[in-house]
Every structure is written in structure tokens, then in C-alpha cells.
Amino acid sequence: MIRVLSRAFTTGMQQWRIALIVYVIQLCLALPIGMEVRNVLVASIGNSLEFNKLLGHYDHTVFSDFLKVHGASITPLIGQLRWLFLVWVLFSVFTDAGLLNGVTTSGPIRGRVFWEGGACYFFPFLKIGLILLVLWLVWTVVIFLPVVLLVLPALENSVTEIGPVWTFLGLLGLYVAGLLFIQVWSVVSRLQHIRTSASVRLSLQTGLRILNRHKGKLMLFMLAFFAVQVLLFAIYWWLESHSGMITPILIVIFFAIQQAFAFFRIQLRQMAYAGIALMTE
Amino acid sequence: MNSRFRILFCLFLSALASRVAYAQCDPVFKHPLSQRPANYEIHASLDDATHSLDATQTIRFVNTSPVPVGELRMYLYLNAFKNTNSSFLKGATKIFGQSYLNRPADEWGWIDVRTIRREGGADLTKNMKFICPDDWNPDDQSVLQIPLDRPILPGETAVFQLDWRAKMPKTISRAGHSKDFYMFCHWFPQLGVFEQNRAGEWGWNCHQFFRTTEFYADFGVYDVHITLDPKFVMGASGCLVSEKNNDNGTITRHYHAEDVIDFAWSVYPRFQVWEDRWKTVQIRLLVPPEHRALAPRYLHALKYALSYLEEHVGKYPYPGITVVDPPFHGLHSGLMEYPTLITVGTFYGMPRSLRMTESLVVHEFVHQYFMGMVASNEKEEAWLDEGFVTYFEDRIIDAAFGQKSSLVDVFGYSFDNRELTRLEYTTMANPREGAPDRPGWFFSESNFKALIYSKPATTLRTLQELVGEAEMDRIIKAYFEQWKFRHPRGTDFMATLKSQLLARQDAARAMQLYHLVETGIFQAVVLDYAVTHISNDELPAPQGIYGKTESVFEYQDGSGQRTLLSKVELQRKGDWVFPVEVLITFEDGSTKLMHWSGEEGSHTFEFMGSHKIVSAQIDPGLKIGLDVDLNNNSMTLQPAASPGWKYAAKAVFWVQNLMQSSSFFL
């Protein structure tokens, strides 16, 4: 496992160009939203002295008064986000295909590997993704329907709320484990498709077989990467709540930290793919 | 020491200990604190199997009015839960989010007065009848009228013996049981208040029970004897005087409370009892085991409130306070106040950074002052207790835990109690829906919190900001001292307010402040001021012939120094007129503080000078929280760029994270 982690880390670091391409695409999609948020705020309350308070800290009064009076101005933003999400979902199939193609290619990695992979495997990966998305929805219903039907009523009927609370947390843990399983199956299936050019159905079947054979290692591996991301989030959140973007210099510094974080998350995904590819060779 | 003496000594010590235990809460006042017109002795037995009470009750009513009393009127509020035709339940399918439909027969509640006799007089049982003076609903049985055989003369004391039985419902609106947890509130036949109405006529103030009204009763002494299974841990108003084990395995607990307007109690076998003390006040906290980690938080907040209110309002005179934290399945009994007993509510694992636990216990405790001692009519003028309580809740919580983060402080997302109170009012869809000063049954469930709690509290807070905390404390203390253990009306508070303001402010300012509060409580107008425009226009330098007579004519060629004509335009967007300060800041850093009466709908300040105006701010001290939009109170010609970029950066970051996370699923 240590060897796999180490090689995965190295692969991720070496393929930084591919990660950079994905990052740039992501940034290009996110930037207009950020600018729109700024424009809406500035147009609505930018000339108010209250606006300055937002530099120092979150101000509930300023935001609430803004939403009450100018709430309609963020409706177009919500619409934009919906379209962005749809566009990104399609893009992410493409970018994932590029990333996976990168981790299965030996030798020097250029951006061409990414684009070729994305173009070549977009449609098969879209099919795999949609099938597993349906599975994810089914899994969500399987877990949360009992929550709604049994756990929530149990809150009112149990002697204490401790049982329902821990049951819910347990179900949540199970849900996350299920999500990780589906994600690993997705990755393994796609890797199989790249390696063997098998059909989507066969890739899924083989992927499941391989996953079952190595499920302990693979699940642990994915859990580790998931935990690292949660940890990084917590560190960032703590840093921002303690220090905060309270001066122009700190805004720039934190923006840089944010973007480094966003870039590193892509690299983490690459590392995860590389590790899975190594474990399923 | 010989053995006999040792035995006697040990007996003496144990007797002394039990006396000390009871003496820790001494319920008897040396002198009455109130007139005590309504006194109760109740002997009740709880049958847990049927969730019912059998009771005998003695009411000693003292006619403290100057007119004869020809009838009694009593609250039988448990009948509000008897069926869906009661005025309380009519028209609703849920109470506090809890559906009460499809209940089996044994989950409904009622109270039945079987007999009532007057001591030394007639059996009045046949005279009893239900009345519905508020909504003429013939099915409502929450008010009982008993015409008397002969009137009770002024100064006379009449004693009545009642025999009644009650069935506790599965909890609806606080009263009732949930599994083996019980909350007994408005559980016994209780007299209304015999008083003068606004027209000066004497009569019973005894309203029916509605969803948006609470309670109103008179002061007196309560001796309550409850017989029940000893498995139940009990908390009640007043002090525990004695406990007696009965031959049939039950236990009878005797509680005594003086100068209170009500008596409530709660039982649950799983309660853990935390006892503490603040000066002479015994604190008794009953929590279910799963909430024991939260007990220190309750105690800390309660003691802080005791200390704060003693300093800023007046002394808490009662010997004890009981706090009941219901189990989660009984949470519908939580969040309520009764004299010397409050119910709160929390959740297993409630994080420290969410201070609803503390906020609730403080809110309910402040009701001991406003409702418990200053016993205003919660039905007709609910703002008079809820407004004051919410105002002090904000002050106490913000003082204890810091402004801007006292209520919620989670990873940089924070706000305080006062902000939340203001926003509950200012974010109403229609703040002009109605004035706070209306009877409770005129409010809907969607607007009563904003108009009864938040708007009056924000009005009081605005007054405090304008006069200063020390002056506000003087006003409140004067009101409290004058009206404790009495029944003030809103007009009584306003009279105290006016006299206090006039005593310490100049007359014009005093009346401005008085009208601010009057408008906030008795009218439904909205306060909203805005700076709408700032301009700085360069006027050409003087050109032409200047001088009075030809002999002193001087020609200016227009090459001299230009002058700036700077303007600030203000608008009163709301219909509430209140004079405001306006701070004008110039580019050289100098400032001018102007005043605007607000009477016209708009106003322009003009300045001639050599420095531009860079900003203008109405109410620079941010004292007028009643303004529904604080963002438009100011304008600057030098807007800061950084906040916009900060939130742009945050938005980009979180959208990127959303995109990354969504990739996980496809």
C-alpha cells in the first residue's frame, strides 16, 4: 500500500500539466460566477458604507438587508449556476477521460494525451457515468428512505434521541462507503475500457469483478483520499475563520491558497486514479 | 460521649439536615409581596395508567375591588384539547408543527369540575356553565362561569371547594404527557382576574384559550399536594415543603409558593437533578440523562441572567427557580415560562458554538420578571411581556457571549441575538401588517413572533441606543418597581416612560423619544431612511462687476478660485417620521453632523466650500435598529473595492469545489 501511495503521488506530481488543463477549464467556468457575484453586490450595495463591513467579517445584518431588498438580483445568478452545473457535468466526463488516459499511459505525458483521451473516451464514459449515476440515486433512496420513514419518526417515539442520532450517523457512514464503492467501480470500469477497449457492459462487469477481488485495498485507498480532502477543507476553513480575508493583501494571499487548494484537489484525483490503476493492473 | 448521647446526637443531626434541606428553599415571605386575591390549595392524585388527575381544590378569593363580585369565571384550559371544535384547535391541523389529527380517544385531554360549593353557602354546581365571550364558539369549554348565590362584597373573602377530574392529553402545546414525561400547566380550574377594563368598568378578565394567546391570572398563595408514584422525579413552582410516603406505595409531595400567578409542575422518572445556588436562590435543574452534558451550560446562563437582571432591573425575590429540560419526545412541552418554573429545550450533542440552549433558558427566566412579577395581560397585550423579555434576552446573551457572535459562531459564520431579533421584524414580507398592541387572537401564526416579540424588542433597543444604557436601566427599574406584583397595561408603561424621559431630557427630545416608542408599539408604520445622491459640482469662479457703487466697482475676470457646491439628498422611504442625525464627511477628513426632522419626504443639504463630500451617513451611530434597510442609510463616492473582490474570490472557490465534488458522481 505504501508503494502504491508513493507511486500514485509521484504520478500525480509528474502529470501536473494535465491537472493544470483541468484546473484552467474549471477556473474559466467559475470565474464568470465570481465576477457576477461581485457585480451584483457592488451594484446593489457597493456604494454603502455598510459594504465595507464585509471586508472585516461575515455580517449577517448586511447580507440579510441586502437579500431582503435586492434578493431578486441574485435570481439570474441561480440560473447561471444551474447551466454551469450542466455544462460542467459534461465537461467532467471529458476531463476524467483525459485524466484516466494519462494515468494509463507510460512515458512522457503531454497535454495531447489528455485531449486524445477526452475525445476518444467521452461517449463510453458518459454511458458508464449515467449508469452509475442511476445506481447512486438508487443507493441514496435505499439509505435515506429508511431515514425518513423510520429514523425521523423514531426521534419522536424513542425514549431518547441518542439512538436515532447514532443510527442516522451510522447510515450516513454507510452511505458514504457506498458512494466510495460506486466511485471506485466507476474508475476501475473506465480503466478497463481504456485497457481492453471492451464494451461498456463488459467494462462494468469486469470492473466489478476486479473491485470485488481487491475491494479491501481499493476502499481503504479511496477512503484515505476522501479523508485527506476533508482534512484539507477543515484546515482551510479554520485558517480563514481565524485569519480571514480582511485586508487587500490577505484577499490576494487567500485567493492564492484557494486556487492552490483547487489545483491540489485535481492532483489528488489524479493520484487516486493512478493508485487504482496500479492496484488493478 | 456515652452511646445514648451519641444516638441522640446522630438523630438530632439527621433531623437538622432534613430541615436544612427544606430550609434551602424557604417559600414563606415575611410580608406579602402582592395583594393575594386568588389563593389555592390543591390535593391531586396522578394516575399514570390513565394519565389522569383526581383532585379536590380550595379557592380563597379576596375581593380587593370596590364593587361586589356576583360570579366567578375560571379557566378550564385543558378543555382546549378536548376536541377539534375548541377555539384553540379549530381551523388548524398542526400545533407547533405537530399533527394532532387521528388521535385515539385516550390522547385527548379535558377537565371536568364535578362539584363546586361555597363554604358557608350553597352548592353552586348546577349554576356552572361554559361561556365563550371572545368568539361565540358554543363548542369551546375553556372558560367556566359560576354565578354566585350571593355576591362577594368588597374586602370579603369567599372560600370555594371544588372537586374535579382531569385527563392529560398527549402533549399539545406544552400541556400533557409524552410516554412517562408529564408537563402540568394550566392543569387546574383557575380564576381569571377581576379588574377594571379600559372603560373603567369592573369585571372578570377571563378570555378563552386561543393558539396565539398565553395566560393571565392573579397573585396568591399556592399549597399544592401531589400524590403520585415515587418513581417520578418532580419539579414544581415554589418550594418542596414536605414529602410523605403513603401506605399504598405512593408519595405525597407538598409544594408551597407565595405571590405567584400560577403553579406548574413536571414529572419524569428519568430526570437527573442538578442543584445549585445563586446567592439566596436555590436552582433546581431537571434534565434527562442524555442531556446531562448540557446542564453546566444551562446553569451558567441562568446564573448570568440572575446577576444581570438584579443589576439592571431589580432583585429576584423568590427563594428558588426550577428549570425543566424535557426529553426530546416531550419537546413540545418546552420553551415556556411559569412562575418559578421554566421549561427549556435542547438536543443531544448541541454544539457549544450554537447557543440556543443558553438563549432559551435566559428568555424563559426573564419572564419571571415580565409576566411573573410585572404580571401584564399576556392575552391582550402580549408585547408587554414578550417584547421586554426578548429585549433583555438580547442584552444578556450579547453581554455574556459577545456581540456579533453570541448566538451562532461556526467557522466564521456568526450573528448575535440582537441581530436575529431585528431581522425577524425587518424581514417580514409586510412589516405594516399590524401594530404590536392588539389582543393575541388578532395575530396569525406567521406574524405574531415578528410583531409581538421582535418589533417591540427592537423598539426598546432603539430607545436604549438613543438614551444610553444607564438611562434605559433607570426607566426599566422605575417601571419594574412601580408595577411588580401588579397588572400594568401598555398605557401604564408608556406613562412611566413619559415621566422618566421628561424628568431627565429636555421636553422636545423627551417627546420625540416617547413618540418613537409609541409609534413602534401602537402603529403599523415602517421606518426607512436613505441617502440617495451625493454630488459635488464646481461653480465657476466669480466673473463680472462686483461692488455696491461705481466708486468701488471691481471687475473679476473668472480666473479666481472656484467653489464647490456639494449636495447630499436624503429620502424618507417609510411612513415613520423620526428625526435623524446625518454625518457628512469631506475629502479633507473634516465632518459635519447635521440633523433632519424627517417630516418632509426628502431633503437636500447643500454646502459651499473647497472640499468635496465623500460620504454621508444617516444615523452614524447605528442606533435606529428599527430602520428596515440599513444598507441604504449611507453612501460613499469612494467605494471600497476589496469587499467585492473578497466575495468574488470566495464565490469562485466554492463553485470550483462544487464542480470538483460533483465530478465524483459521474
Coordinates of N, CA and C in Angstrom, one line a residue, chain B residues 567-660:
Chain B
K567 N -23.9 68.6 -2.6 CA -25.2 68.3 -2.1 C -25.3 66.9 -1.6
V568 N -26.1 66.7 -0.6 CA -26.5 65.4 -0.2 C -28.0 65.3 -0.2
E569 N -28.5 64.3 -0.9 CA -30.0 64.2 -1.0 C -30.4 63.0 -0.1
L570 N -31.4 63.2 0.7 CA -31.9 62.2 1.6 C -33.4 61.9 1.3
Q571 N -33.8 60.7 1.6 CA -35.2 60.4 1.4 C -35.7 59.6 2.6
R572 N -37.0 59.9 2.9 CA -37.7 59.1 3.9 C -38.5 58.1 3.1
K573 N -38.1 56.9 3.0 CA -38.8 55.9 2.2 C -40.0 55.3 2.9
G574 N -39.9 55.3 4.2 CA -41.0 54.7 5.0 C -42.0 55.8 5.4
D575 N -43.0 55.4 6.2 CA -44.0 56.4 6.6 C -43.9 56.7 8.1
W576 N -42.8 56.3 8.7 CA -42.5 56.6 10.1 C -41.6 57.8 10.1
V577 N -42.0 58.9 10.8 CA -41.2 60.1 10.9 C -40.5 60.1 12.2
F578 N -39.2 60.3 12.1 CA -38.3 60.4 13.3 C -37.1 61.2 12.9
P579 N -36.8 62.1 13.8 CA -35.6 63.0 13.4 C -34.3 62.1 13.5
V580 N -33.4 62.4 12.5 CA -32.2 61.6 12.5 C -31.0 62.5 12.3
E581 N -29.9 62.0 12.7 CA -28.6 62.7 12.5 C -28.0 62.2 11.1
V582 N -27.3 63.1 10.5 CA -26.6 62.8 9.3 C -25.2 63.2 9.3
L583 N -24.3 62.3 9.2 CA -22.8 62.7 9.2 C -22.3 62.8 7.8
I584 N -21.8 64.0 7.6 CA -21.3 64.3 6.2 C -19.7 64.3 6.4
T585 N -19.1 63.6 5.5 CA -17.6 63.6 5.6 C -17.0 64.2 4.3
F586 N -16.0 65.1 4.5 CA -15.4 65.8 3.3 C -14.1 65.1 3.0
E587 N -13.6 65.5 1.8 CA -12.4 64.8 1.4 C -11.1 65.2 2.2
D588 N -11.2 66.3 2.9 CA -10.1 66.6 3.8 C -10.2 66.0 5.2
G589 N -11.1 65.1 5.3 CA -11.3 64.4 6.6 C -12.2 65.1 7.6
S590 N -12.6 66.3 7.3 CA -13.5 67.0 8.2 C -14.9 66.5 8.1
T591 N -15.7 66.7 9.1 CA -17.0 66.1 9.1 C -18.0 67.2 9.6
K592 N -19.3 67.0 9.3 CA -20.3 67.9 9.8 C -21.5 67.0 10.2
L593 N -22.0 67.2 11.4 CA -23.1 66.4 11.9 C -24.4 67.3 11.7
M594 N -25.2 66.8 10.8 CA -26.5 67.6 10.5 C -27.6 66.8 11.2
H595 N -28.8 67.5 11.2 CA -30.0 66.9 11.7 C -31.1 67.1 10.8
W596 N -31.9 66.1 10.6 CA -33.1 66.2 9.8 C -34.3 65.7 10.5
S597 N -35.4 66.5 10.4 CA -36.6 66.1 11.2 C -37.3 64.9 10.6
G598 N -37.1 64.7 9.3 CA -37.7 63.6 8.6 C -39.2 63.9 8.2
E599 N -39.6 65.1 8.5 CA -41.1 65.4 8.2 C -41.4 65.4 6.7
E600 N -40.4 66.0 6.0 CA -40.7 66.0 4.5 C -40.2 64.7 4.0
G601 N -40.7 64.3 2.9 CA -40.3 63.0 2.3 C -38.9 63.0 1.8
S602 N -38.4 64.2 1.5 CA -37.0 64.2 1.1 C -36.4 65.5 1.5
H603 N -35.1 65.6 1.5 CA -34.4 66.8 2.0 C -33.0 66.8 1.3
T604 N -32.5 68.0 1.1 CA -31.2 68.2 0.5 C -30.4 69.1 1.4
F605 N -29.2 68.6 1.7 CA -28.2 69.5 2.4 C -27.3 70.0 1.4
E606 N -27.0 71.3 1.4 CA -26.1 71.9 0.5 C -24.9 72.6 1.2
F607 N -23.8 72.5 0.6 CA -22.6 73.1 1.2 C -21.8 73.8 0.1
M608 N -21.3 75.0 0.4 CA -20.4 75.6 -0.5 C -19.0 75.6 0.2
G609 N -18.1 75.2 -0.6 CA -16.7 75.2 0.0 C -15.7 74.7 -1.0
S610 N -14.6 74.3 -0.5 CA -13.5 73.9 -1.4 C -13.2 72.4 -1.3
H611 N -13.9 71.7 -0.4 CA -13.7 70.3 -0.3 C -14.9 69.5 -0.7
K612 N -14.7 68.4 -1.4 CA -15.8 67.6 -1.9 C -16.4 66.8 -0.7
I613 N -17.6 66.5 -0.8 CA -18.2 65.5 0.1 C -17.8 64.1 -0.4
V614 N -17.3 63.3 0.5 CA -17.0 61.9 0.0 C -18.1 60.9 0.5
S615 N -18.7 61.2 1.6 CA -19.7 60.2 2.1 C -20.7 60.9 3.0
A616 N -21.9 60.3 3.1 CA -22.9 60.8 4.0 C -23.6 59.5 4.7
Q617 N -23.8 59.7 5.9 CA -24.4 58.5 6.7 C -25.5 59.0 7.6
I618 N -26.7 58.5 7.4 CA -27.8 58.7 8.3 C -27.6 57.8 9.5
D619 N -27.8 58.4 10.7 CA -27.7 57.6 11.9 C -26.3 56.9 12.0
P620 N -25.3 57.7 12.1 CA -23.9 57.2 12.0 C -23.6 56.2 13.2
G621 N -24.3 56.4 14.3 CA -24.1 55.5 15.5 C -24.9 54.2 15.3
L622 N -25.6 54.0 14.3 CA -26.4 52.8 14.0 C -27.3 52.5 15.3
K623 N -27.9 53.5 15.7 CA -28.8 53.4 16.9 C -30.2 52.9 16.5
I624 N -30.6 53.3 15.3 CA -32.0 53.1 15.0 C -32.2 51.7 14.3
G625 N -32.2 50.7 15.1 CA -32.3 49.3 14.5 C -33.7 49.1 13.8
L626 N -34.6 50.0 14.1 CA -36.0 49.8 13.5 C -35.9 50.1 12.0
D627 N -34.9 50.8 11.5 CA -34.8 51.1 10.1 C -34.7 49.7 9.4
V628 N -35.6 49.5 8.4 CA -35.7 48.2 7.8 C -34.6 47.9 6.8
D629 N -33.9 48.9 6.4 CA -32.8 48.7 5.5 C -31.6 49.6 5.9
L630 N -30.7 49.0 6.5 CA -29.5 49.8 7.0 C -28.5 50.0 5.9
N631 N -28.6 49.2 4.8 CA -27.6 49.4 3.7 C -27.8 50.7 3.0
N632 N -29.0 51.2 2.9 CA -29.3 52.4 2.2 C -29.1 53.7 3.0
N633 N -28.7 53.5 4.3 CA -28.6 54.7 5.2 C -27.3 55.5 4.9
S634 N -26.5 55.0 4.0 CA -25.2 55.7 3.8 C -24.8 55.6 2.3
M635 N -24.0 56.5 1.9 CA -23.4 56.4 0.6 C -22.0 57.0 0.6
T636 N -21.2 56.5 -0.3 CA -19.8 57.0 -0.4 C -19.5 57.1 -1.8
L637 N -18.7 58.1 -2.1 CA -18.2 58.3 -3.5 C -16.9 57.6 -3.7
Q638 N -16.4 57.0 -2.6 CA -15.1 56.3 -2.7 C -15.4 54.8 -2.2
P639 N -16.2 54.1 -3.0 CA -16.5 52.8 -2.6 C -15.2 51.9 -2.5
A640 N -15.2 51.1 -1.5 CA -14.1 50.1 -1.3 C -14.3 49.0 -2.3
A641 N -13.2 48.7 -2.9 CA -13.2 47.6 -3.9 C -13.0 46.2 -3.3
S642 N -12.3 46.2 -2.2 CA -11.9 44.9 -1.6 C -13.0 44.0 -1.2
P643 N -14.1 44.5 -0.6 CA -15.2 43.5 -0.2 C -15.7 42.8 -1.4
G644 N -15.9 43.5 -2.6 CA -16.4 42.9 -3.8 C -15.5 41.8 -4.2
W645 N -14.2 42.1 -4.3 CA -13.2 41.1 -4.7 C -13.1 39.9 -3.7
K646 N -13.3 40.2 -2.5 CA -13.2 39.1 -1.5 C -14.3 38.1 -1.8
Y647 N -15.5 38.6 -2.0 CA -16.6 37.7 -2.2 C -16.6 37.1 -3.6
A648 N -16.0 37.8 -4.6 CA -15.8 37.2 -5.9 C -14.8 36.0 -5.7
A649 N -13.8 36.2 -4.9 CA -12.8 35.1 -4.7 C -13.5 33.9 -4.0
K650 N -14.3 34.2 -3.0 CA -15.0 33.1 -2.3 C -15.9 32.4 -3.2
A651 N -16.6 33.1 -4.0 CA -17.6 32.5 -4.9 C -16.9 31.6 -5.9
V652 N -15.8 32.1 -6.5 CA -15.0 31.2 -7.4 C -14.6 30.0 -6.7
F653 N -14.0 30.1 -5.5 CA -13.5 28.9 -4.8 C -14.6 27.9 -4.5
W654 N -15.8 28.4 -4.0 CA -16.8 27.4 -3.7 C -17.5 26.8 -4.9
V655 N -17.5 27.6 -6.0 CA -18.0 27.0 -7.2 C -17.0 25.9 -7.7
Q656 N -15.7 26.2 -7.6 CA -14.7 25.2 -8.0 C -14.9 23.9 -7.2
N657 N -15.1 24.1 -5.9 CA -15.3 22.9 -5.0 C -16.5 22.1 -5.4
L658 N -17.6 22.9 -5.7 CA -18.8 22.2 -6.1 C -18.6 21.4 -7.3
M659 N -17.9 22.0 -8.3 CA -17.6 21.3 -9.5 C -16.8 20.0 -9.3
Q660 N -15.8 20.2 -8.4 CA -14.9 19.0 -8.1 C -15.7 17.9 -7.5

